[in-house]
Coordinates of C-alpha atoms in Angstrom, one line a residue:
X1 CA -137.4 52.7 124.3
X2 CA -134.2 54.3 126.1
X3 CA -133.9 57.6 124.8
X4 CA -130.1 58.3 123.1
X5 CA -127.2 59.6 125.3
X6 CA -126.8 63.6 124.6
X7 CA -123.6 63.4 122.0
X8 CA -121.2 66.1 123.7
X9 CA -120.2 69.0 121.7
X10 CA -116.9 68.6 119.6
X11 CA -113.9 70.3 120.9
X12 CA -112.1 72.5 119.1
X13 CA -108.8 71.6 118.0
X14 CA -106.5 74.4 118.2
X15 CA -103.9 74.5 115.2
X16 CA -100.5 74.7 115.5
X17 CA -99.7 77.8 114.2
X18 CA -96.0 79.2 112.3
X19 CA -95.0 82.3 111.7
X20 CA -92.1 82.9 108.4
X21 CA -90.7 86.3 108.6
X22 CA -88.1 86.5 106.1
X23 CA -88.4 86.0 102.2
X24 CA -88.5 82.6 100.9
X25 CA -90.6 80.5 98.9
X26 CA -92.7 78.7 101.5
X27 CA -94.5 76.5 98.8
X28 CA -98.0 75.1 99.7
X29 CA -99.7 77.7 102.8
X30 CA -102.3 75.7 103.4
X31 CA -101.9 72.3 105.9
X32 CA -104.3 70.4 108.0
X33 CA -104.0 71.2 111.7
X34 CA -101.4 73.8 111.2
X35 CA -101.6 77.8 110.6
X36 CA -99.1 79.1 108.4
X37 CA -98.6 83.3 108.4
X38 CA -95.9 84.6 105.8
X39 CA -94.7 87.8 105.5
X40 CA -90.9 88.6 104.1
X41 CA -88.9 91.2 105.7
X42 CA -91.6 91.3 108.7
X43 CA -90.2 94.2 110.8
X44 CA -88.5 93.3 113.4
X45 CA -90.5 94.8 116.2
X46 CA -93.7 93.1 114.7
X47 CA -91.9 89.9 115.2
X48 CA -91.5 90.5 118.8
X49 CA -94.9 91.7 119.7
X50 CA -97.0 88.4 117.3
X51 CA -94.0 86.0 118.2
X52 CA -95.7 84.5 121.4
X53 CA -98.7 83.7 119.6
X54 CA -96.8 81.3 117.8
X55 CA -95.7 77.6 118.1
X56 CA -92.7 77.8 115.5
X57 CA -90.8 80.4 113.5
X58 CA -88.7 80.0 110.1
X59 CA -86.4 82.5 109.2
X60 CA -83.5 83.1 106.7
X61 CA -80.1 84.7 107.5
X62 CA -82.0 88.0 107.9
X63 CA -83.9 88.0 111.1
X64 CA -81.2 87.5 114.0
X65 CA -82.7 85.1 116.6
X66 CA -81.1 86.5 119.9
X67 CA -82.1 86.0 123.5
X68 CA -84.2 89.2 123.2
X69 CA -86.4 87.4 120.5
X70 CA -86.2 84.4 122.3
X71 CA -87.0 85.4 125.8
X72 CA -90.0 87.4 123.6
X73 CA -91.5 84.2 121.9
X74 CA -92.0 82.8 125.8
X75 CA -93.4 79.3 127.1
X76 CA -95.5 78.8 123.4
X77 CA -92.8 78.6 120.8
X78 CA -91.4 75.6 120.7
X79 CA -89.2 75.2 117.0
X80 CA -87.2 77.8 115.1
X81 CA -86.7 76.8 111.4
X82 CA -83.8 78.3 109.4
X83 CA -83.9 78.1 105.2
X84 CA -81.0 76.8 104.3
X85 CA -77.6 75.8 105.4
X86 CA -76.0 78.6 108.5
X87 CA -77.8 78.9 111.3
X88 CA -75.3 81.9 112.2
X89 CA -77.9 84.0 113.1
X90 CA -79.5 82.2 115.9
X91 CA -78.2 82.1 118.8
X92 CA -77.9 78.0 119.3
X93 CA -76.9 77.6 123.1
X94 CA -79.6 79.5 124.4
X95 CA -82.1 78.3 121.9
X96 CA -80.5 74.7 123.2
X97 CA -80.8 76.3 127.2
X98 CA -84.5 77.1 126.5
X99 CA -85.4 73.5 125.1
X100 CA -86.0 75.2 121.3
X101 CA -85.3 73.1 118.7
X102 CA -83.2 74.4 115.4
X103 CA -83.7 72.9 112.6
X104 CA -82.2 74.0 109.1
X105 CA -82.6 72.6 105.2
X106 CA -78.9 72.0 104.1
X107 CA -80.1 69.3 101.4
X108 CA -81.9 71.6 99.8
X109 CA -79.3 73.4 97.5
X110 CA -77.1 69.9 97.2
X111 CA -77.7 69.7 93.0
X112 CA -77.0 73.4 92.5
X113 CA -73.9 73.2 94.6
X114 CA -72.7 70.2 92.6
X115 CA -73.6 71.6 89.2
X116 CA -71.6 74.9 90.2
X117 CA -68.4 72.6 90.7
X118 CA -69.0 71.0 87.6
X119 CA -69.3 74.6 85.8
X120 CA -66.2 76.3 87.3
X121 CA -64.2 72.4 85.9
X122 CA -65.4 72.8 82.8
X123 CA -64.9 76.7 82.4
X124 CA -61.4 76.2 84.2
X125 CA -60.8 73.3 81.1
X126 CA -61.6 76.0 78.4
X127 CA -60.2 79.0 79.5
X128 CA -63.6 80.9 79.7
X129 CA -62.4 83.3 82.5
X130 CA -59.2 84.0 80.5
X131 CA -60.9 83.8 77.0
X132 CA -64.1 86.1 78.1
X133 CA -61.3 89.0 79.9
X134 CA -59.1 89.2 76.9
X135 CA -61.7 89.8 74.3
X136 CA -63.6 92.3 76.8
X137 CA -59.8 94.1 76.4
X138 CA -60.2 93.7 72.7
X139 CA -58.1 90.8 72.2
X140 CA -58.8 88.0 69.9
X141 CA -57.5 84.8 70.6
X142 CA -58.0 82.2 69.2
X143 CA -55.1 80.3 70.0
X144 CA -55.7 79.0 73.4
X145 CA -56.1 75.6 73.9
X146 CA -58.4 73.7 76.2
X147 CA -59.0 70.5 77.4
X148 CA -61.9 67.9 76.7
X149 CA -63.0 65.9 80.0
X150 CA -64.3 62.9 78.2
X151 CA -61.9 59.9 79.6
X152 CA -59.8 62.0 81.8
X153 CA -60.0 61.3 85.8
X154 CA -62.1 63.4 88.0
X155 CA -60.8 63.1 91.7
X156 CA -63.3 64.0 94.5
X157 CA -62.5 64.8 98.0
X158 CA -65.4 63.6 99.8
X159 CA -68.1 61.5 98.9
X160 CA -71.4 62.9 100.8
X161 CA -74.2 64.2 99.4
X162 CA -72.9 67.0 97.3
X163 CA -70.1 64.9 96.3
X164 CA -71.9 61.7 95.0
X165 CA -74.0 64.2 92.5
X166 CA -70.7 65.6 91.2
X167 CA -69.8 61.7 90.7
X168 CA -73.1 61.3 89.0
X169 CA -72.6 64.2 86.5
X170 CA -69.1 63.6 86.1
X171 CA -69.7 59.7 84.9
X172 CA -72.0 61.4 82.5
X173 CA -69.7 63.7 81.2
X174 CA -67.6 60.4 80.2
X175 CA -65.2 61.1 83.0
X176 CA -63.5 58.6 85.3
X177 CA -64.3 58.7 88.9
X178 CA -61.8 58.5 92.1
X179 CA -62.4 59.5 95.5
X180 CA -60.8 59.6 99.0
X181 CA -63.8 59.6 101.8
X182 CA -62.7 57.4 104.5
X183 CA -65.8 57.8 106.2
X184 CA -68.1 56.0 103.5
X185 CA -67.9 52.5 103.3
X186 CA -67.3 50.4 100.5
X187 CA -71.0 49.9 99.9
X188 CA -71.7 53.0 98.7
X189 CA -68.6 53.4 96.1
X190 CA -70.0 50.3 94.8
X191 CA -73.2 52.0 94.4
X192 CA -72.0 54.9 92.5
X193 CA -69.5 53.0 90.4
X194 CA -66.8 55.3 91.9
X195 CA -62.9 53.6 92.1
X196 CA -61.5 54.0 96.0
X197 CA -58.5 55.7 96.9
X198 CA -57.1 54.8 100.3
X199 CA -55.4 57.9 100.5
X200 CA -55.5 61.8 99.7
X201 CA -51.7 60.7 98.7
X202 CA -52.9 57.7 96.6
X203 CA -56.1 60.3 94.9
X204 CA -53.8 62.8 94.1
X205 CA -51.0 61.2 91.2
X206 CA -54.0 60.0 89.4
X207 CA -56.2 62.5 88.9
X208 CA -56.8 65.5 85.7
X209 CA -59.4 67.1 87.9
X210 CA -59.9 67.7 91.7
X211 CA -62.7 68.9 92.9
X212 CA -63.4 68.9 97.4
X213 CA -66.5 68.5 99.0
X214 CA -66.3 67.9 102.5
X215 CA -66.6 69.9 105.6
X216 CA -64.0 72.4 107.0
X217 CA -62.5 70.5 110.2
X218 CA -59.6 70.7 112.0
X219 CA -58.7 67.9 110.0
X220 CA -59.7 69.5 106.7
X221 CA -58.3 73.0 106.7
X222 CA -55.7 73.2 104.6
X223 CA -55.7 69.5 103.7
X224 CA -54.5 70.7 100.0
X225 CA -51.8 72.8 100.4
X226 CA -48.5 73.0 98.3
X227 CA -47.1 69.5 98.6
X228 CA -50.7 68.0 97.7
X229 CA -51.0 70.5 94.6
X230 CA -47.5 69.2 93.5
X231 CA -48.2 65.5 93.4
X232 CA -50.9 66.1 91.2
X233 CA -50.2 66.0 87.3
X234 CA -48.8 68.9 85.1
X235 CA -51.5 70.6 83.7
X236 CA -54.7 69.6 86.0
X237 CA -57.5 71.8 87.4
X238 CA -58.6 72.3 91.0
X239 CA -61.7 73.4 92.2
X240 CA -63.1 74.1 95.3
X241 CA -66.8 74.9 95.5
X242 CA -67.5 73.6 99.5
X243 CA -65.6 75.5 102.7
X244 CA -62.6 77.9 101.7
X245 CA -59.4 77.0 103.5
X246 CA -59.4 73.5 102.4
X247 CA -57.3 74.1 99.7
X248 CA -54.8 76.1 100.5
X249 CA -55.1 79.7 98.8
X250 CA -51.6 80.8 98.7
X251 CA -50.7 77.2 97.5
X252 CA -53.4 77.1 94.5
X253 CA -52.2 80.9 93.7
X254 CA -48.6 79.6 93.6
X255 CA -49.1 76.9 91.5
X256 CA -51.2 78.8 88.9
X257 CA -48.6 81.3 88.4
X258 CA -46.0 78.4 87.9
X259 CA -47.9 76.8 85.8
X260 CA -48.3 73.8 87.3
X261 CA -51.8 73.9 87.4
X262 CA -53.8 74.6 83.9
X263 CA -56.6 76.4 85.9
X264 CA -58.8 76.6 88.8
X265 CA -62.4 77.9 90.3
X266 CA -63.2 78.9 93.4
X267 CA -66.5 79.7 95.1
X268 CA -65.2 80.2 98.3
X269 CA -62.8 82.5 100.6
X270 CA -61.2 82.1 104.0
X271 CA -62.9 85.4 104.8
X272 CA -65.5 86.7 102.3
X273 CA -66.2 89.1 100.8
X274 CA -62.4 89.0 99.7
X275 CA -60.3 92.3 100.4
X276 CA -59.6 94.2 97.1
X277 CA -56.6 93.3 97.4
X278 CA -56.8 89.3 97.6
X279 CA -54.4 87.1 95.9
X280 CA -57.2 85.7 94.5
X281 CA -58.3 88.6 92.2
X282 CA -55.2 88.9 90.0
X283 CA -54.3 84.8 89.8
X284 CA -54.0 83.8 86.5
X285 CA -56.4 81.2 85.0
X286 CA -58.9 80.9 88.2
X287 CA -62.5 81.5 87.6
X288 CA -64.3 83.1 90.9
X289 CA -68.2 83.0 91.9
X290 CA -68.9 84.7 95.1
X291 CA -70.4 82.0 97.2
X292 CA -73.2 81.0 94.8
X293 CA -73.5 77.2 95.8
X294 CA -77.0 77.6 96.7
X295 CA -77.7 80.4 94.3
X296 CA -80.5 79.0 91.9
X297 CA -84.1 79.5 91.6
X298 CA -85.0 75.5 92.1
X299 CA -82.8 75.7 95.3
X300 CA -84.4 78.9 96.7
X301 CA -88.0 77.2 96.4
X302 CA -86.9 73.7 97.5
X303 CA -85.2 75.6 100.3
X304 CA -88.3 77.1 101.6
X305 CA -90.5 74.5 100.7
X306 CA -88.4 71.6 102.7
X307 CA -87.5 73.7 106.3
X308 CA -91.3 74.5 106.0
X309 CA -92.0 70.5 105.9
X310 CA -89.6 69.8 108.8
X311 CA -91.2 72.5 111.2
X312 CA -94.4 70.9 110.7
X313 CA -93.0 67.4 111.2
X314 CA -90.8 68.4 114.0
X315 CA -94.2 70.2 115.8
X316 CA -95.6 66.7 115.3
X317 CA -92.7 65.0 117.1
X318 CA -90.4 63.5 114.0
X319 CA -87.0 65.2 114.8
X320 CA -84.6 63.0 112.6
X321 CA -83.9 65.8 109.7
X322 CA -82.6 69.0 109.8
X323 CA -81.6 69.1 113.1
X324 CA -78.8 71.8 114.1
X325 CA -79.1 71.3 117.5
X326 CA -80.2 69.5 120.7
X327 CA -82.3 70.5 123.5
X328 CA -81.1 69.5 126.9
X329 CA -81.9 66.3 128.6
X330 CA -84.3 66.4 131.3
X331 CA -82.5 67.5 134.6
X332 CA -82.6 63.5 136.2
X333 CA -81.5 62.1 132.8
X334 CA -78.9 64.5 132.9
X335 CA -77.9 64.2 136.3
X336 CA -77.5 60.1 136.4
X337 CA -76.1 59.5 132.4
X338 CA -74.1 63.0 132.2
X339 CA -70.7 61.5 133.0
X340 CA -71.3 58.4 130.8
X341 CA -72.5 60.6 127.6
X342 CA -69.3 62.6 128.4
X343 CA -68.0 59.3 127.7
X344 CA -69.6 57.8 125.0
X345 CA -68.9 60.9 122.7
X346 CA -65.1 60.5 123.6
X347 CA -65.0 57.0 122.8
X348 CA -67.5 57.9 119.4
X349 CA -64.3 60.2 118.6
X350 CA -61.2 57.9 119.2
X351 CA -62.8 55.6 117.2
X352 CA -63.6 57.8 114.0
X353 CA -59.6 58.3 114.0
X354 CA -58.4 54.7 114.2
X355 CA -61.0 53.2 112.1
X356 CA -62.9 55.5 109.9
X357 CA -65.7 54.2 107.2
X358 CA -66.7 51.6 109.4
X359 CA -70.0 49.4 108.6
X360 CA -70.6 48.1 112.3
X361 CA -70.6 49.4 115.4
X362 CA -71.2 47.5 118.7
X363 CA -72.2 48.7 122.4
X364 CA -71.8 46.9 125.0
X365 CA -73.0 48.1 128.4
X366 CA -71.3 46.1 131.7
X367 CA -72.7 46.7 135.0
X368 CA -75.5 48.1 136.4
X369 CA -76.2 51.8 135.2
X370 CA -77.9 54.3 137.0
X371 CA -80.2 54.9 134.3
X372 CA -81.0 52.9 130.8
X373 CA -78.1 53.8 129.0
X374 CA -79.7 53.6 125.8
X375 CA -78.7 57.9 125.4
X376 CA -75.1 56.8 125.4
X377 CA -75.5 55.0 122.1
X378 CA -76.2 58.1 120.4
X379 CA -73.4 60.1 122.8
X380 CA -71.2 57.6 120.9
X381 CA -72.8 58.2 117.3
X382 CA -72.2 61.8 118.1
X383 CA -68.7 61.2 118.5
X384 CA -68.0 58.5 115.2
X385 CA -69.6 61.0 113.3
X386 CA -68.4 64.2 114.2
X387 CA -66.2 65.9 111.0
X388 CA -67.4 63.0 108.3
X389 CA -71.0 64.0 107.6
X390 CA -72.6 66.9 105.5
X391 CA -74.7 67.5 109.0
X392 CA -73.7 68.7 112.2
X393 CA -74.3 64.9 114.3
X394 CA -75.8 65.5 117.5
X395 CA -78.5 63.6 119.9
X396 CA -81.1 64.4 117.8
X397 CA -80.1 63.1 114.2
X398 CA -77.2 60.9 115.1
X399 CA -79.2 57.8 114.2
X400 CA -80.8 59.2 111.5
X401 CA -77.0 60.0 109.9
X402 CA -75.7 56.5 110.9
X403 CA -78.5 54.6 108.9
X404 CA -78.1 57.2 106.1
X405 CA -74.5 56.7 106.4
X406 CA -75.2 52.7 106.0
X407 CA -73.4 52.5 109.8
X408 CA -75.4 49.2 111.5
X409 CA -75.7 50.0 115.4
X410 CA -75.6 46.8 117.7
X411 CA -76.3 46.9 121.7
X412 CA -75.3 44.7 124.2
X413 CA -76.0 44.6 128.0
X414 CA -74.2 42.9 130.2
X415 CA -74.9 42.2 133.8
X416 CA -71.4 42.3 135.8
X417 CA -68.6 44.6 135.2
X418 CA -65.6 42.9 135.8
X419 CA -63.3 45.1 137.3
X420 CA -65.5 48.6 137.1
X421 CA -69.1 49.4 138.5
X422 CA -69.7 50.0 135.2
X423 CA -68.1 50.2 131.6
X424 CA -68.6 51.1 128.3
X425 CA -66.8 49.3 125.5
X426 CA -67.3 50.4 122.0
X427 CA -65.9 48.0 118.6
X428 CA -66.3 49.0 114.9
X429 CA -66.0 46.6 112.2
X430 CA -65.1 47.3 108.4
X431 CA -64.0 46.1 105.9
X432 CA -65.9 41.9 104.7
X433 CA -65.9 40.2 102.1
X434 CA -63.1 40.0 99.8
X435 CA -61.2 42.3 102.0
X436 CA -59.9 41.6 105.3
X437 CA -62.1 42.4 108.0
X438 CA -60.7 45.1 110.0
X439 CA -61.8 46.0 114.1
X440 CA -61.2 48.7 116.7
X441 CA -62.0 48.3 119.9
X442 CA -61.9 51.2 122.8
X443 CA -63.5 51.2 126.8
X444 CA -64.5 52.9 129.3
X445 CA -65.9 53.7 132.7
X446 CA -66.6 57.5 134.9
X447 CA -65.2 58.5 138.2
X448 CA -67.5 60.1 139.4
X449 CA -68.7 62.3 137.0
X450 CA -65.2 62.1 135.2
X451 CA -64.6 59.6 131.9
X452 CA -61.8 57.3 132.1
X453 CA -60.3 55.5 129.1
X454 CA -59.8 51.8 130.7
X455 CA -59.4 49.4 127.4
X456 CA -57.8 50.2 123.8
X457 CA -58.2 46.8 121.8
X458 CA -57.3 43.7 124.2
X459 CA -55.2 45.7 126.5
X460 CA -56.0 47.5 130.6
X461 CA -55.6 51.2 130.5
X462 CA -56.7 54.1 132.6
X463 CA -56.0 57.2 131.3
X464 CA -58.5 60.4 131.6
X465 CA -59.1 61.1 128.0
X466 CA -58.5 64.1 126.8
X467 CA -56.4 66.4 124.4
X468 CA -53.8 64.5 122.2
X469 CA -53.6 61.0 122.7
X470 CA -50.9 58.9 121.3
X471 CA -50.7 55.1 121.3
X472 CA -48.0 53.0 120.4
X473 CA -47.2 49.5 120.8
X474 CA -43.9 47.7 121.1
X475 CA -42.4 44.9 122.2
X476 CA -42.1 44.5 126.2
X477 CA -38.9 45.1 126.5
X478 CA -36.9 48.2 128.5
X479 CA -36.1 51.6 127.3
X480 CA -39.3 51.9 124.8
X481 CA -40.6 54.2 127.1
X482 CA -37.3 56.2 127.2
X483 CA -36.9 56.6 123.9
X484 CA -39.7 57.9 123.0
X485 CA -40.3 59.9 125.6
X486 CA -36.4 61.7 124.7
X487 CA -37.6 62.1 121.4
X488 CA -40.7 64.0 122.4
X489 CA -38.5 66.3 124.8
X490 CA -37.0 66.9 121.5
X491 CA -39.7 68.6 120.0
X492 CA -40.5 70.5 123.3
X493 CA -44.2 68.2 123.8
X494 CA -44.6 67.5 127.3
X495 CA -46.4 64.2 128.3
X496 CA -49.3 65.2 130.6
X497 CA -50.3 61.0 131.5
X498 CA -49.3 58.4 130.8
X499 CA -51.0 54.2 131.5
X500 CA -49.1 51.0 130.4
X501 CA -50.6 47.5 129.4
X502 CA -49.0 44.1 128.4
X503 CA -50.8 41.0 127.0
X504 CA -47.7 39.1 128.5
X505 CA -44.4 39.2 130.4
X506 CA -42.0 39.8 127.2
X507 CA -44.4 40.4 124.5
X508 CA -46.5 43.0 122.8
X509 CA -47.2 45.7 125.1
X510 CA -49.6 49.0 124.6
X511 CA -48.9 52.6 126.2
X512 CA -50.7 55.6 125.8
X513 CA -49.5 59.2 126.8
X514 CA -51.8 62.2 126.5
X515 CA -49.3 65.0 125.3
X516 CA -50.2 69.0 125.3
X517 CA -49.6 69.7 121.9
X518 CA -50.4 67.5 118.5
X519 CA -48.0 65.5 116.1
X520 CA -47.5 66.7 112.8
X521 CA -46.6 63.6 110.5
X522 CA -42.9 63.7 110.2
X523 CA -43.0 63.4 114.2
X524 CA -45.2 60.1 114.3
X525 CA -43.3 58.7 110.9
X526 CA -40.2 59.2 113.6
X527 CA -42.0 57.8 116.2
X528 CA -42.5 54.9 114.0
X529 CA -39.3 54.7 112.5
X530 CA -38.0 54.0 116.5
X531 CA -36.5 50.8 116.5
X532 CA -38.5 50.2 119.7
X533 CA -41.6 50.6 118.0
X534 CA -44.1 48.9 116.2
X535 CA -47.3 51.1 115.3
X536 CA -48.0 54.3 117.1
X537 CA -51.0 56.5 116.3
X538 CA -52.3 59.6 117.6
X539 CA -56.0 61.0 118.4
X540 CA -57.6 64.1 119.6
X541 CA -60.5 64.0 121.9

């Protein structure tokens, strides 16, 4: 009989081992091939001498995660978890420079953030700031009165996460839903049982209530000001529980004091804490919380509970939530795609402007690239993205926000490029169905290392893509050109390129200028209003 082999000893398997040194409720301790140590308010200096030992670290806002902690963690640490939504006090580029991955929980406090807009529109509808200060001065009155919510219209200003639970609550409240997203499609209004508005404009007649929950932009800040406030009805209530700035603080103050508005709450400031001085503190009828979105128990332990779950999934390899930011690509990567992911997020971004809320987006890659240009998909998700989701998009959880977003992702290669080495061309689709099915269509190639816009819907361009963008069609005929271009002398905006295209001797023709400075609206409504003119649009990349 042949004796057995000798088994070989089992080898060790080393856990993966986390370090949380801020307060939080971390949940469960205790998880198979991992190590969790927790310790709130671990002095700093401890940090730095056990940080190297470690594979990842979760903090809060307290511990600041500089290049001095960093450059302590060395080679080992590989993830740094923040509880909750900022990540202000890590230090993202050189986390990003060092190939550390951020990740953060910004979920986690989405039902007390909604249920805090929902408080401050039903304490704005019965006077509870003005009742409760009144009878603190010894004042009894009784005669104020509020206003139910049941069958009045509840308009929301984006329809994320945050927002959809507000429409949730608000239907249960026997309230009428409107919103104005135009990146959600159709799809999910559906869902929710939520009417569309096409327009902030359209929302804004309409509505009792107005609540906003969407991110501060470019785009956003200050989208309700004064001449949104008055196009709302006598006697409504705004709220604004997300990013201050987007509405307008002198503009809400003015319109409480003329009575325009019945009331108001705020959660947020353009600078917080507020001065005690701030305009805020002596308007009339406008409840304030001091940035208390996130502020319940449930949230605190969910917070803790889910950034723990993502650094162990992320030490694992499953980067698609939480993501903040996006380690570098690997030198070669970087080296042959870098131009074309340049590219892709510039075309991502032209897009989101003409067509926003699409349901389809198609990639088609012509010519051969120097490297699979699969990466450029995302550059381009990165882009479309960018300003319409409750997350930062970037290479990491682009996907992961397009499928949440219900955005379907098509590729195409193609072996010859025409007239370029290689080129990019990007469509979106939206709209189906019973409505008209609407399509975008933008291209382009790199110089070198340097993008070039080369196709805007069926029409040859080549214009380096940057700044302000505006795009106008007309009729091929002479003096277009001059007339518009005399009208933007005008307004002082000087035209830094310009590239022409025609379909046809005589007919429509396209021509794109990149300008210096932006547009405000009454300069592209006189654009279009040029009797040489048909449509004209403007972008920034």
């Amino acid at each position: 009989m042949t004796a057995p082999l000798p088994t070989a000893p089992a080898v060790p398997v080393t856990p993966l081992r986390v370090l949380i040194c801020d307060e939080m409720n971390p949940g469960n301790l205790v998880h198979s091939g991992f190590e969790l140590d927790y310790e709130g308010n671990m002095p700093r200096e401890e940090i730095l001498r056990l940080l190297p030992e470690y594979d990842a670290l979760i903090t809060r806002s307290r511990t600041k995660v500089d290049r001095e902690l960093i450059d302590a963690a060395g080679p080992r640490l590989k993830v740094i978890g923040r509880g909750g939504v900022g990540v202000d006090n890590i230090d993202l580029d050189y986390a990003s420079l060092r190939g550390l991955l951020v990740l953060n929980a910004p979920e986690s406090n989405n039902v007390s953030a909604a249920e805090l807009a929902i408080m401050h529109l039903m304490a704005a509808a019965r006077g509870l700031t003005r009742s409760d200060s009144k009878t603190r001065q010894g004042v009894w009155d009784r005669k104020f009165l509020g206003l139910e919510l049941k069958d009045r219209t509840l308009g929301i200003v984006g329809l994320g996460r945050i927002g959809s639970i507000v429409a949730d609550r608000a239907q249960g409240l026997r309230l009428n839903v409107v919103a104005f997203d135009p990146y959600v499609p159709d799809s999910k209004f559906e869902r929710l049982g939520v009417k569309r508005a096409a327009t902030l404009d359209e929302l804004l007649p309409q509505v009792d209530f107005l609540t906003v929950h969407t991110p501060l932009t470019d785009e956003t800040t200050g989208m309700v000001g004064a001449r949104e406030l008055a196009l709302m009805r006598p006697d409504s209530i705004v709220v604004n529980a997300a990013r201050g700035g987007i509405i307008e603080e002198q503009a809400l103050v003015d319109a409480l004091h003329s009575g325009h508005l019945f009331g108001a709450g705020v959660d947020v400031f353009v600078d917080e804490p507020p001065t005690p001085d701030h305009i805020f503190l002596s308007a009339p009828n406008l409840g304030i919380t001091a940035h208390l979105g996130a502020n319940t128990r449930e949230a605190q332990e969910r917070v803790g509970a889910e950034i723990v779950a993502r650094v162990l999934a992320a030490l694992h390899g499953d980067v698609s939530k939480g993501a903040v930011n996006a380690p570098a690509l690997d030198a070669k990567t970087l080296e042959l795609l870098g131009g074309h992911l340049d590219l892709g997020g510039k075309l991502g971004r032209i897009l989101a402007q003409l067509l926003p809320g699409a349901h389809n987006i198609e990639v088609t890659f012509q010519g051969e690239f120097p490297a699979d240009p699969v990466p450029v998909v995302t550059a381009v998700l990165v882009g479309y993205l960018s300003g319409s989701t409750d997350e930062l998009p970037n290479m990491i959880n682009a996907r992961a926000l397009a499928k949440e977003r219900g955005l379907n992702v098509a590729i195409r290669e193609v072996a010859d490029s025409p007239d370029y080495q290689t080129e990019v061309i990007v469509k979106v689709f939206s709209g189906g169905g019973e409505e008209k099915e609407r399509t975008r269509t933008v291209g382009g190639t790199v110089f070198g290392r340097s993008p070039r816009l080369t196709r805007l819907r069926d029409y040859r361009v080549e214009l380096e893509p940057q700044g302000f963008i505006l795009i106008a069609s007309n009729q091929d005929k002479p003096g277009a050109v001059a007339k518009l271009s005399n009208l933007l002398g005008t307004w002082g905006v000087n035209i830094a390129g310009m590239a022409l295209g025609r379909a046809q001797k005589g007919g429509e023709a396209l021509f794109t200028l990149t300008l210096d400075d932006g547009l405000n609206p009454e300069q592209l409504q006189a654009i279009r209003d040029l009797d040489v003119i048909d449509s004209a649009y403007i972008v920034r990349v």
